[in-house]
PDB file of C-alpha atoms and ligand atoms in Angstrom:
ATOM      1  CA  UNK B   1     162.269 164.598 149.551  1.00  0.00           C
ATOM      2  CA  UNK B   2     162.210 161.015 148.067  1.00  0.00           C
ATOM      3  CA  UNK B   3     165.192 159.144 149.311  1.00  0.00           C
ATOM      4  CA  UNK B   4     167.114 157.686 146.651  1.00  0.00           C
ATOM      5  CA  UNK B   5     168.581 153.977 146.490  1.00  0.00           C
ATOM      6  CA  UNK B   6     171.098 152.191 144.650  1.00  0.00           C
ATOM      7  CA  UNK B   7     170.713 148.573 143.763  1.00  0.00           C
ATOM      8  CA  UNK B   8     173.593 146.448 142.916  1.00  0.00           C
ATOM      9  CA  UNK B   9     172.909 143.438 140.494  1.00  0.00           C
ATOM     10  CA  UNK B  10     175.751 140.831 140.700  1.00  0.00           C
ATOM     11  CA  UNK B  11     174.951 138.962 138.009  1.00  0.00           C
ATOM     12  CA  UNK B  12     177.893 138.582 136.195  1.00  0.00           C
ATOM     13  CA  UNK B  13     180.004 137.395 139.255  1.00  0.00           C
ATOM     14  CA  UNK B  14     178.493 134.511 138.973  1.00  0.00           C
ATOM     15  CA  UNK B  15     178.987 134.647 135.077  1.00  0.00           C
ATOM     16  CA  UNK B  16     182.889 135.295 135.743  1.00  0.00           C
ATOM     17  CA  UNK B  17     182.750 132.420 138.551  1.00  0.00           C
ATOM     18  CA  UNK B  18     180.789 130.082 136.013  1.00  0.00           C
ATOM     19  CA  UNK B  19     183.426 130.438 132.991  1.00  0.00           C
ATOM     20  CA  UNK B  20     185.694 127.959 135.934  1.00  0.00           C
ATOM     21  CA  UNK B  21     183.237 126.270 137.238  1.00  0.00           C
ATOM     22  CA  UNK B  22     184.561 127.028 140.628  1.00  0.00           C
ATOM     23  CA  UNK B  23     183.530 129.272 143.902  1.00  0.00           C
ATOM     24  CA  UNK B  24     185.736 132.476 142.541  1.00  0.00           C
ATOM     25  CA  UNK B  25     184.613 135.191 142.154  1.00  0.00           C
ATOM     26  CA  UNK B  26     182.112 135.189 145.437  1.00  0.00           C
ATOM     27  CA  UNK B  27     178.983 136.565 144.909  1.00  0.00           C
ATOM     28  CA  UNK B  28     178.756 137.306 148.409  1.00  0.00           C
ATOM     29  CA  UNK B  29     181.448 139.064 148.623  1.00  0.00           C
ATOM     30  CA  UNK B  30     180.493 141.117 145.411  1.00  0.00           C
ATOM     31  CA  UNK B  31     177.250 141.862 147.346  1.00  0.00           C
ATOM     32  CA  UNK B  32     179.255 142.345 150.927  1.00  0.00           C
ATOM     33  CA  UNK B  33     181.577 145.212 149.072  1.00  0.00           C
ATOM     34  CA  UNK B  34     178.745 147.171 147.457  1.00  0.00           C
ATOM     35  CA  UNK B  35     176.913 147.182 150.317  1.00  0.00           C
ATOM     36  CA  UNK B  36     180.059 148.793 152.402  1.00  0.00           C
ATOM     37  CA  UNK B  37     180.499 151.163 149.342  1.00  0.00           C
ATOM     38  CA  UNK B  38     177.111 152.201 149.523  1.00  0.00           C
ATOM     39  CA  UNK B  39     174.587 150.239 147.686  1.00  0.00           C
ATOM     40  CA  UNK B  40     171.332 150.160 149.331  1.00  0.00           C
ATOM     41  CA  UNK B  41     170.187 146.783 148.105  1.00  0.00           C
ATOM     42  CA  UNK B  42     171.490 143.646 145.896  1.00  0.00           C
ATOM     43  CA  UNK B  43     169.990 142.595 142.989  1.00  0.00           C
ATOM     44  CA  UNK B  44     170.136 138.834 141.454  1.00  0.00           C
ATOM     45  CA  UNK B  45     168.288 137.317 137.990  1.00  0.00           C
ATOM     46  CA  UNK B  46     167.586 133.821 138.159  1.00  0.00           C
ATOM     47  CA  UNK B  47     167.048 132.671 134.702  1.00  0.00           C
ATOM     48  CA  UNK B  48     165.350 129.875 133.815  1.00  0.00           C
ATOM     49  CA  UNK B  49     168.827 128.060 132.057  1.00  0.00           C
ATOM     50  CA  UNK B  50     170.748 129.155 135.533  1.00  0.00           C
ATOM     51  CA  UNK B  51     173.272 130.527 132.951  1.00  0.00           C
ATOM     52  CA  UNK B  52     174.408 132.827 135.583  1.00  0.00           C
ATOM     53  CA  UNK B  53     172.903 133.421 139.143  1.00  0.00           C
ATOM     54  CA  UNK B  54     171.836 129.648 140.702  1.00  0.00           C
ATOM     55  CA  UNK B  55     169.386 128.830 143.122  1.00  0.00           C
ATOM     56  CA  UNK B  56     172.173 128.573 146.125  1.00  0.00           C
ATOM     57  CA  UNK B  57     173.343 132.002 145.216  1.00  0.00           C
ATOM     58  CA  UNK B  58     170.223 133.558 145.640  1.00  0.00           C
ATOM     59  CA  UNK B  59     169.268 131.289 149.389  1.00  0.00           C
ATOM     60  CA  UNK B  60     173.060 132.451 150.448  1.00  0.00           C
ATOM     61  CA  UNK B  61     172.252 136.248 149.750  1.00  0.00           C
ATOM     62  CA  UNK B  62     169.429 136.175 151.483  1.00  0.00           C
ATOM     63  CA  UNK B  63     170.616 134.456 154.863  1.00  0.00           C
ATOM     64  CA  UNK B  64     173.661 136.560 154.805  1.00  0.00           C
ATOM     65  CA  UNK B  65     172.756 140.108 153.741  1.00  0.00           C
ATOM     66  CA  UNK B  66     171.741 142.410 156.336  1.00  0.00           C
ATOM     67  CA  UNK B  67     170.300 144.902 153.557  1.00  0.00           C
ATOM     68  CA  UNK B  68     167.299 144.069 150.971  1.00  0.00           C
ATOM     69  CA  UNK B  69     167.868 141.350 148.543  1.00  0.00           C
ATOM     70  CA  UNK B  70     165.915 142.093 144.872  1.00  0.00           C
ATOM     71  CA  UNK B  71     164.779 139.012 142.969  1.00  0.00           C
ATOM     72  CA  UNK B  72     164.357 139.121 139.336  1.00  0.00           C
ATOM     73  CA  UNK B  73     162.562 136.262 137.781  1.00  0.00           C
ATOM     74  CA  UNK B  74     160.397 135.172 134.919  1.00  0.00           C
ATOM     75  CA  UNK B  75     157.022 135.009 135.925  1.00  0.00           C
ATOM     76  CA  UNK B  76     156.366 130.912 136.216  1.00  0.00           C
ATOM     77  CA  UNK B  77     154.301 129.169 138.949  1.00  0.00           C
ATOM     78  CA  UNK B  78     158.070 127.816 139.233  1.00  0.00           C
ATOM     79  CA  UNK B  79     159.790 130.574 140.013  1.00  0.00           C
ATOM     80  CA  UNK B  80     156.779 131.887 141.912  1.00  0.00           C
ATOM     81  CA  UNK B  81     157.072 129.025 144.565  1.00  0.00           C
ATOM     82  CA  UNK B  82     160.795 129.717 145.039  1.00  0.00           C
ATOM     83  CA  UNK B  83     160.286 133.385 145.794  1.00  0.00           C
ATOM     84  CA  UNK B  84     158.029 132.403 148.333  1.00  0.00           C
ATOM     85  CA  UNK B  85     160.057 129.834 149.662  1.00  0.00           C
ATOM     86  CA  UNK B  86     163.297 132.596 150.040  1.00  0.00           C
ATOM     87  CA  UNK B  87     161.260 135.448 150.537  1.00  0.00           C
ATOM     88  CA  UNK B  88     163.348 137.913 149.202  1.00  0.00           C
ATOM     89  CA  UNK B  89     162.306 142.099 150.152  1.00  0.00           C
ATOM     90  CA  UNK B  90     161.857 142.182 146.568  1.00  0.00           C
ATOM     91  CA  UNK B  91     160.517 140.384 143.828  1.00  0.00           C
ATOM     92  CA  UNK B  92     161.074 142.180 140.185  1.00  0.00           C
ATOM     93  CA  UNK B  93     158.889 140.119 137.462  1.00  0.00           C
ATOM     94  CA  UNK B  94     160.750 140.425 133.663  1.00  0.00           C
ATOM     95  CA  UNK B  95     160.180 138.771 130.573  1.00  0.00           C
ATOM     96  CA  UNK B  96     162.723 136.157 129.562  1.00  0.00           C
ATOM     97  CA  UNK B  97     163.650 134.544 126.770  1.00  0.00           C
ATOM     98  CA  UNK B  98     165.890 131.897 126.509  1.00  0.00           C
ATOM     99  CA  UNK B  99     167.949 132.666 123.849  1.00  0.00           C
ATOM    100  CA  UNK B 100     168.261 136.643 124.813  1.00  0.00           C
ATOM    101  CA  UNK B 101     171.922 137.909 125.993  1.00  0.00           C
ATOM    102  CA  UNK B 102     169.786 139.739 128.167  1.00  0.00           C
ATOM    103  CA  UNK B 103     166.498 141.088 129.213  1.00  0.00           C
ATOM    104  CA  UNK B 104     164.815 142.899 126.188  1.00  0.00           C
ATOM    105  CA  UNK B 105     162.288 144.914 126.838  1.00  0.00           C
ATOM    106  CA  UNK B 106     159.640 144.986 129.881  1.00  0.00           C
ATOM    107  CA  UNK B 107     157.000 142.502 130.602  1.00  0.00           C
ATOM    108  CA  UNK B 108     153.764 142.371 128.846  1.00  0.00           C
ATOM    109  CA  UNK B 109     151.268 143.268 131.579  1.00  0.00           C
ATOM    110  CA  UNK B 110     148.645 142.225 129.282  1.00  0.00           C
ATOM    111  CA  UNK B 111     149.236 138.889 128.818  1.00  0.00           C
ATOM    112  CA  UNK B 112     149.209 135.863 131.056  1.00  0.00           C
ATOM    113  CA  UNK B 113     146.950 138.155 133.093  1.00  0.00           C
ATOM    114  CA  UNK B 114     145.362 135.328 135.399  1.00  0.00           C
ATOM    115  CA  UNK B 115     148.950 134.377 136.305  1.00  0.00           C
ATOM    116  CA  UNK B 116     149.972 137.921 136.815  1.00  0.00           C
ATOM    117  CA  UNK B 117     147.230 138.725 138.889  1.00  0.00           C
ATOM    118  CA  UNK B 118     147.395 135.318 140.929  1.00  0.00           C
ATOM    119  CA  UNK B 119     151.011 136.019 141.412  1.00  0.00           C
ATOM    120  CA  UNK B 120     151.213 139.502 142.373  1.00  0.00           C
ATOM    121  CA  UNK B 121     148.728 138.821 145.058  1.00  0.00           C
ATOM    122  CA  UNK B 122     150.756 135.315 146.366  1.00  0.00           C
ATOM    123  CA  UNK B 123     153.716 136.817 146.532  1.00  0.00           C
ATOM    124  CA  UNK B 124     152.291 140.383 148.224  1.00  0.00           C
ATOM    125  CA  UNK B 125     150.462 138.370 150.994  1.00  0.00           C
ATOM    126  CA  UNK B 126     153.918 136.433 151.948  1.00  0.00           C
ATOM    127  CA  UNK B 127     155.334 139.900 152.729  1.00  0.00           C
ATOM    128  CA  UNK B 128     157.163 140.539 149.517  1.00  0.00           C
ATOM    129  CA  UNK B 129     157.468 144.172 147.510  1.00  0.00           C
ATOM    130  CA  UNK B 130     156.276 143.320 143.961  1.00  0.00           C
ATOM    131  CA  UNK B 131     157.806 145.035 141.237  1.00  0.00           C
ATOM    132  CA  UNK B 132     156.957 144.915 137.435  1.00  0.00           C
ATOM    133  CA  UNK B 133     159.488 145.650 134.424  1.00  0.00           C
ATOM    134  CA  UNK B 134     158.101 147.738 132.140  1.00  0.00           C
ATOM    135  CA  UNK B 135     158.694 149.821 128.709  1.00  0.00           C
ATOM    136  CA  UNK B 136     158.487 153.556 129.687  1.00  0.00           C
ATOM    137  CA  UNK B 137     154.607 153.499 128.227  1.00  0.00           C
ATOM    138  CA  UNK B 138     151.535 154.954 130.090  1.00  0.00           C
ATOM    139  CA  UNK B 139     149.774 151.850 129.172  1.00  0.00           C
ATOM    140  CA  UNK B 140     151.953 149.592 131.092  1.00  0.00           C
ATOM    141  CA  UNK B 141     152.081 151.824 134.012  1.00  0.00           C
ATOM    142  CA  UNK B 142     147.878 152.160 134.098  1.00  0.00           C
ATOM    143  CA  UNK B 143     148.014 148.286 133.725  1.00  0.00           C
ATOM    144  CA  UNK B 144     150.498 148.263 137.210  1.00  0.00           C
ATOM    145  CA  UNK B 145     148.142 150.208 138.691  1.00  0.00           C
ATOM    146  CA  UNK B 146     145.506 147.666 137.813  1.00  0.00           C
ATOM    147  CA  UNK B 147     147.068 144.855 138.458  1.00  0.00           C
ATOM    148  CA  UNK B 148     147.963 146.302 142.501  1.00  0.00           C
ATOM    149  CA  UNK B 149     151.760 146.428 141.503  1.00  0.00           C
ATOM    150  CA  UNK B 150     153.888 147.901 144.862  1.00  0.00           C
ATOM    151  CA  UNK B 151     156.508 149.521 142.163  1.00  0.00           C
ATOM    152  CA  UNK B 152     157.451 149.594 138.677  1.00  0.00           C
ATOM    153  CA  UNK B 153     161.236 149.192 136.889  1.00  0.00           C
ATOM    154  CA  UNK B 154     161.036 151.148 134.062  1.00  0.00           C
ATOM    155  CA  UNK B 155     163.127 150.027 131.547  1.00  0.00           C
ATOM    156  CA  UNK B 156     166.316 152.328 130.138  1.00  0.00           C
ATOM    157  CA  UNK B 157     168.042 150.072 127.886  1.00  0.00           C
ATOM    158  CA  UNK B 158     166.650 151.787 124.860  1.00  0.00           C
ATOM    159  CA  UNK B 159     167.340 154.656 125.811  1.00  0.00           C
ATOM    160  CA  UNK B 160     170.905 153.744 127.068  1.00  0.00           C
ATOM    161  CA  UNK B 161     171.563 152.433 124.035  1.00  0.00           C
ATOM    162  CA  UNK B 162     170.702 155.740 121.874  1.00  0.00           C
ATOM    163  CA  UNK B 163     172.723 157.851 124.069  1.00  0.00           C
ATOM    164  CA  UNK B 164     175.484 155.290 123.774  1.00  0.00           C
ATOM    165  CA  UNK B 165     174.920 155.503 119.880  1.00  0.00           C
ATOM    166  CA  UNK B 166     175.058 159.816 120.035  1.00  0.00           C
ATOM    167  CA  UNK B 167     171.720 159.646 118.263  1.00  0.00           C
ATOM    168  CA  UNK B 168     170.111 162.937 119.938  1.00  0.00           C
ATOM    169  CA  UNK B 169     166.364 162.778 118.829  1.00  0.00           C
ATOM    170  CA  UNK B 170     166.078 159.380 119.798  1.00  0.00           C
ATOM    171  CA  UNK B 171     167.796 159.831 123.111  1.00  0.00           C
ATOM    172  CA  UNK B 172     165.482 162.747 123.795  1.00  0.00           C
ATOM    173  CA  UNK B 173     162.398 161.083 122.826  1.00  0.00           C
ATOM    174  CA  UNK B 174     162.840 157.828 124.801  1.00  0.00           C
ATOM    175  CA  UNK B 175     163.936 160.259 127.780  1.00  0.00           C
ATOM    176  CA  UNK B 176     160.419 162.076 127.641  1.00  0.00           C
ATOM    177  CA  UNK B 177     158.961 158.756 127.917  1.00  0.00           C
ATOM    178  CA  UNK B 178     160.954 157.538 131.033  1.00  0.00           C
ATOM    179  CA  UNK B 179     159.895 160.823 132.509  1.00  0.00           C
ATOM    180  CA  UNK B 180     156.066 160.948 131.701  1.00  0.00           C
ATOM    181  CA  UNK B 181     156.111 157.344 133.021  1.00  0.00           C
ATOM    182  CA  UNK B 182     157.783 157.970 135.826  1.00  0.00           C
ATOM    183  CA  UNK B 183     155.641 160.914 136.667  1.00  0.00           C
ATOM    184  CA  UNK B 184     152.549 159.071 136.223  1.00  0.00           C
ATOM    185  CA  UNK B 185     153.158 155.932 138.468  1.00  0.00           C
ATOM    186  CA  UNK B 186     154.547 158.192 141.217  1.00  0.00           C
ATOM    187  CA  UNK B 187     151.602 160.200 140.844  1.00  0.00           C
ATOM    188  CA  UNK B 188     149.311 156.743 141.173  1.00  0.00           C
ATOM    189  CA  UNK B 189     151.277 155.858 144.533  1.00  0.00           C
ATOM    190  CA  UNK B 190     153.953 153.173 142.750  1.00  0.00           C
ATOM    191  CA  UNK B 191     157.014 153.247 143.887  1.00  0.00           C
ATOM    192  CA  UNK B 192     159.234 154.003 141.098  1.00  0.00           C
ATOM    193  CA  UNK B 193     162.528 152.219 139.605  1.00  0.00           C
ATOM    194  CA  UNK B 194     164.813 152.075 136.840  1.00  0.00           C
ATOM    195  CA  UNK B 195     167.052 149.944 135.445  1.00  0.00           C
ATOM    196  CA  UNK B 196     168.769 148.494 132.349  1.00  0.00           C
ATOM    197  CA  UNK B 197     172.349 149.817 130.620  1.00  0.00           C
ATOM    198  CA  UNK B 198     172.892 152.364 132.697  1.00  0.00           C
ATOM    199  CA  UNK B 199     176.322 153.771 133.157  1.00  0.00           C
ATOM    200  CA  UNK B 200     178.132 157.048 134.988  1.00  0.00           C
ATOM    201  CA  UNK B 201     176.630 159.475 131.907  1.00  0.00           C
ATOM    202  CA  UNK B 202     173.468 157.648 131.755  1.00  0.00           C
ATOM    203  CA  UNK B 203     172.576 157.162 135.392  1.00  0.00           C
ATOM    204  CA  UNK B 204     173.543 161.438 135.485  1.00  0.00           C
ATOM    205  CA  UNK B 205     170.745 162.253 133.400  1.00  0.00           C
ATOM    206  CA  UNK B 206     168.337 159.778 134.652  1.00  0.00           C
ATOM    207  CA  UNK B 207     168.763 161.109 138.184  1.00  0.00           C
ATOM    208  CA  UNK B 208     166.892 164.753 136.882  1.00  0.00           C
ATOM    209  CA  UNK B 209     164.065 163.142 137.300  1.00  0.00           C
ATOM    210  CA  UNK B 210     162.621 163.508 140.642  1.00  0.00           C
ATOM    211  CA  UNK B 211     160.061 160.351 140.930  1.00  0.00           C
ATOM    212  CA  UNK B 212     162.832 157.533 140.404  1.00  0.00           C
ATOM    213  CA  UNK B 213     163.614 156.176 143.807  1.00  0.00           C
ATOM    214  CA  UNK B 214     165.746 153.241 142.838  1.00  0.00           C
ATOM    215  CA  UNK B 215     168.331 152.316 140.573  1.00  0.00           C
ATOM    216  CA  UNK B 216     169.278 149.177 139.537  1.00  0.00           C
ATOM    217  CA  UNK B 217     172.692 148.741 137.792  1.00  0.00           C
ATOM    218  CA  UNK B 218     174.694 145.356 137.102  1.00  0.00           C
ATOM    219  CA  UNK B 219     176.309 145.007 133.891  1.00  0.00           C
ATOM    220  CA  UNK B 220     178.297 148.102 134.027  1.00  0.00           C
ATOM    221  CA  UNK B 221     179.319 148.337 137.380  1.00  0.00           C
ATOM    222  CA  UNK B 222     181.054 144.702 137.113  1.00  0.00           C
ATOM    223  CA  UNK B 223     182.785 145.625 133.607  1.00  0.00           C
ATOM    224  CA  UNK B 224     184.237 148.985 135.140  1.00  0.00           C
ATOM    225  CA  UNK B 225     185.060 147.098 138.209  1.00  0.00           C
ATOM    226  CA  UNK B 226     188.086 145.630 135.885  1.00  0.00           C
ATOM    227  CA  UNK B 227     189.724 149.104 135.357  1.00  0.00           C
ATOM    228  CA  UNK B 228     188.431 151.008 138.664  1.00  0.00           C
ATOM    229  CA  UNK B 229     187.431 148.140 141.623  1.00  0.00           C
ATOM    230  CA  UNK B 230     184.232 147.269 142.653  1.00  0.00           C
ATOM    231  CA  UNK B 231     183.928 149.530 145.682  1.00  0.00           C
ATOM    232  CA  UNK B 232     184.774 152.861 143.529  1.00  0.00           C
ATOM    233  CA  UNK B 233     182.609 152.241 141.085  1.00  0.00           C
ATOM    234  CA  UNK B 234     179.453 151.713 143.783  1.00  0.00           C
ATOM    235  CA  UNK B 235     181.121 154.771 145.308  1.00  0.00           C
ATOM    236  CA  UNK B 236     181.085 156.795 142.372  1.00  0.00           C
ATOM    237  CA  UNK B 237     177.342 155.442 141.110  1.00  0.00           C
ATOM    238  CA  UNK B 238     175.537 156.400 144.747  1.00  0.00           C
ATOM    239  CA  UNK B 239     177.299 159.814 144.952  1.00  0.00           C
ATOM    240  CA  UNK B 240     176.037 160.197 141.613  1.00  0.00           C
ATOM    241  CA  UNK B 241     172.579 158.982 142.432  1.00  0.00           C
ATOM    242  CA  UNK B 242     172.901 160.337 146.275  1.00  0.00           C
ATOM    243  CA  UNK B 243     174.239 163.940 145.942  1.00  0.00           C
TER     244      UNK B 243
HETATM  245  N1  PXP N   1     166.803 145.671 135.819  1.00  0.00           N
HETATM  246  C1  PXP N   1     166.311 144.568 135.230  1.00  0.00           C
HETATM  247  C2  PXP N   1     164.862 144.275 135.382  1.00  0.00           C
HETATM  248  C3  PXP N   1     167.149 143.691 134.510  1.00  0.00           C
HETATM  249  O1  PXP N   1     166.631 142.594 133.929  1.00  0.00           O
HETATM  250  C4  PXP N   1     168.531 143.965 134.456  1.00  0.00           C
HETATM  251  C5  PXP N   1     169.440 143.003 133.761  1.00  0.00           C
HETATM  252  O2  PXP N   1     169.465 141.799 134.457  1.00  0.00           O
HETATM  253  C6  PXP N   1     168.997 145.132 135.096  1.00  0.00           C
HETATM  254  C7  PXP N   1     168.110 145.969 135.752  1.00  0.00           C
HETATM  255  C8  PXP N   1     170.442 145.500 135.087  1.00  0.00           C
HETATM  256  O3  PXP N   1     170.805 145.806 133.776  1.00  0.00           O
HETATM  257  P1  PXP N   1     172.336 146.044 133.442  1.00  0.00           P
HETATM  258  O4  PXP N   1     173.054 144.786 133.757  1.00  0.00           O
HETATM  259  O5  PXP N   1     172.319 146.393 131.993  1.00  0.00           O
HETATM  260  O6  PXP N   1     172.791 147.194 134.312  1.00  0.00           O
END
């Protein structure tokens, strides 16, 4: 049976550190606790305007974490060279935009292909697990294939943001498409993520489908951290994800 993993993104530590410009909260500690509480991995965008995670962060997770660090990143010969100089387990290629509040929708796999392709293969030679953000669409996933992708994230927002909004159909429809995506690139040999708005409810439903190995959850896990602490809400997610 396909072991399932939780991924931690700790983003918005470092946006709750960066309102005071000072060293508190520590993302390293934010990634220390979800590890003990059960998270299999930690999970850090560096954006191109640093709003958030900064280039320290990310070399300090990586010396100090005993467990995979996940690297999401805009795909730039930039960024490119700084994945290879950290070498993170992961690398997770998203679109970004600099005005966004966050990321969108998946990456375009058809566009920038020379860079795409020339990055993918840089960044798989030096070791790293490449990863591709895409909208739950058969297209994209054929295009991973293509393009010698290890994984995929498929993206959930949309559909997180339906069931958030109690609008059934819509919810239902943009389900089916997570799962015939999913299906697909597990069927092609990708390993298979998720990621974007998930919650307790949303992470639930999510899990029924067999082929997702990896869950990546950030903005909700540090906003329920303020009612329930950061090591109960990991706990809760990976028994959810887990059991
Ligand atoms: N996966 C990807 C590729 C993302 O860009 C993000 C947001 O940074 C997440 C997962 C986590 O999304 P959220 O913070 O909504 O849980």
């Amino acid at each position: 049976m396909l072991k399932r993993k939780l991924g931690i993104n700790i983003d918005h530590v470092a946006t709750l550190r960066n309102i005071r410009g000072n060293t508190f909260p520590s993302v390293l500690k934010a990634a220390l606790v979800s590890l003990s509480s059960g998270a299999d991995s930690i999970t850090v965008h560096l954006r191109e305007d640093q709003r958030h995670i900064k280039p320290n962060d990310v070399l300090l997770l990586k010396k100090k974490l005993n467990k995979p660090l996940n690297l999401e990143m805009a795909l730039t010969k930039k960024m490119i060279s700084f994945a290879i100089k950290v070498k993170p387990e992961f690398v997770c290629l998203v679109p970004e935009k600099r005005k966004e509040l966050t990321t969108e929708g998946g990456l375009n796999l058809f566009y920038n292909l020379p860079l795409l392709k020339k990055s993918i293969s840089k960044l798989k030679s030096f070791n790293i697990s490449v990863s591709l953000f895409i909208d739950p669409e058969i297209k994209m996933v054929k295009q991973a294939i293509k393009l010698k992708a290890d994984n995929v994230e498929i993206h959930t927002g949309s559909y997180c943001n339906f069931l958030n909004n109690e609008d059934k159909n819509k919810s239902k429809s943009e389900f089916n498409k997570i799962k015939l995506a999913a299906r697909f690139a597990f069927k092609n040999k990708l390993g298979v993520h998720c990621g974007h708005g998930l919650n307790y409810t949303s992470t639930k439903n999510i899990r029924t489908i067999k082929e997702i190995s990896e869950y990546n959850i950030g903005h909700f896990v540090i906003s329920q951290s303020v009612f329930d602490g950061l090591s109960n809400v990991v706990k809760k997610l990976s028994k959810i994800i887990k059991n």
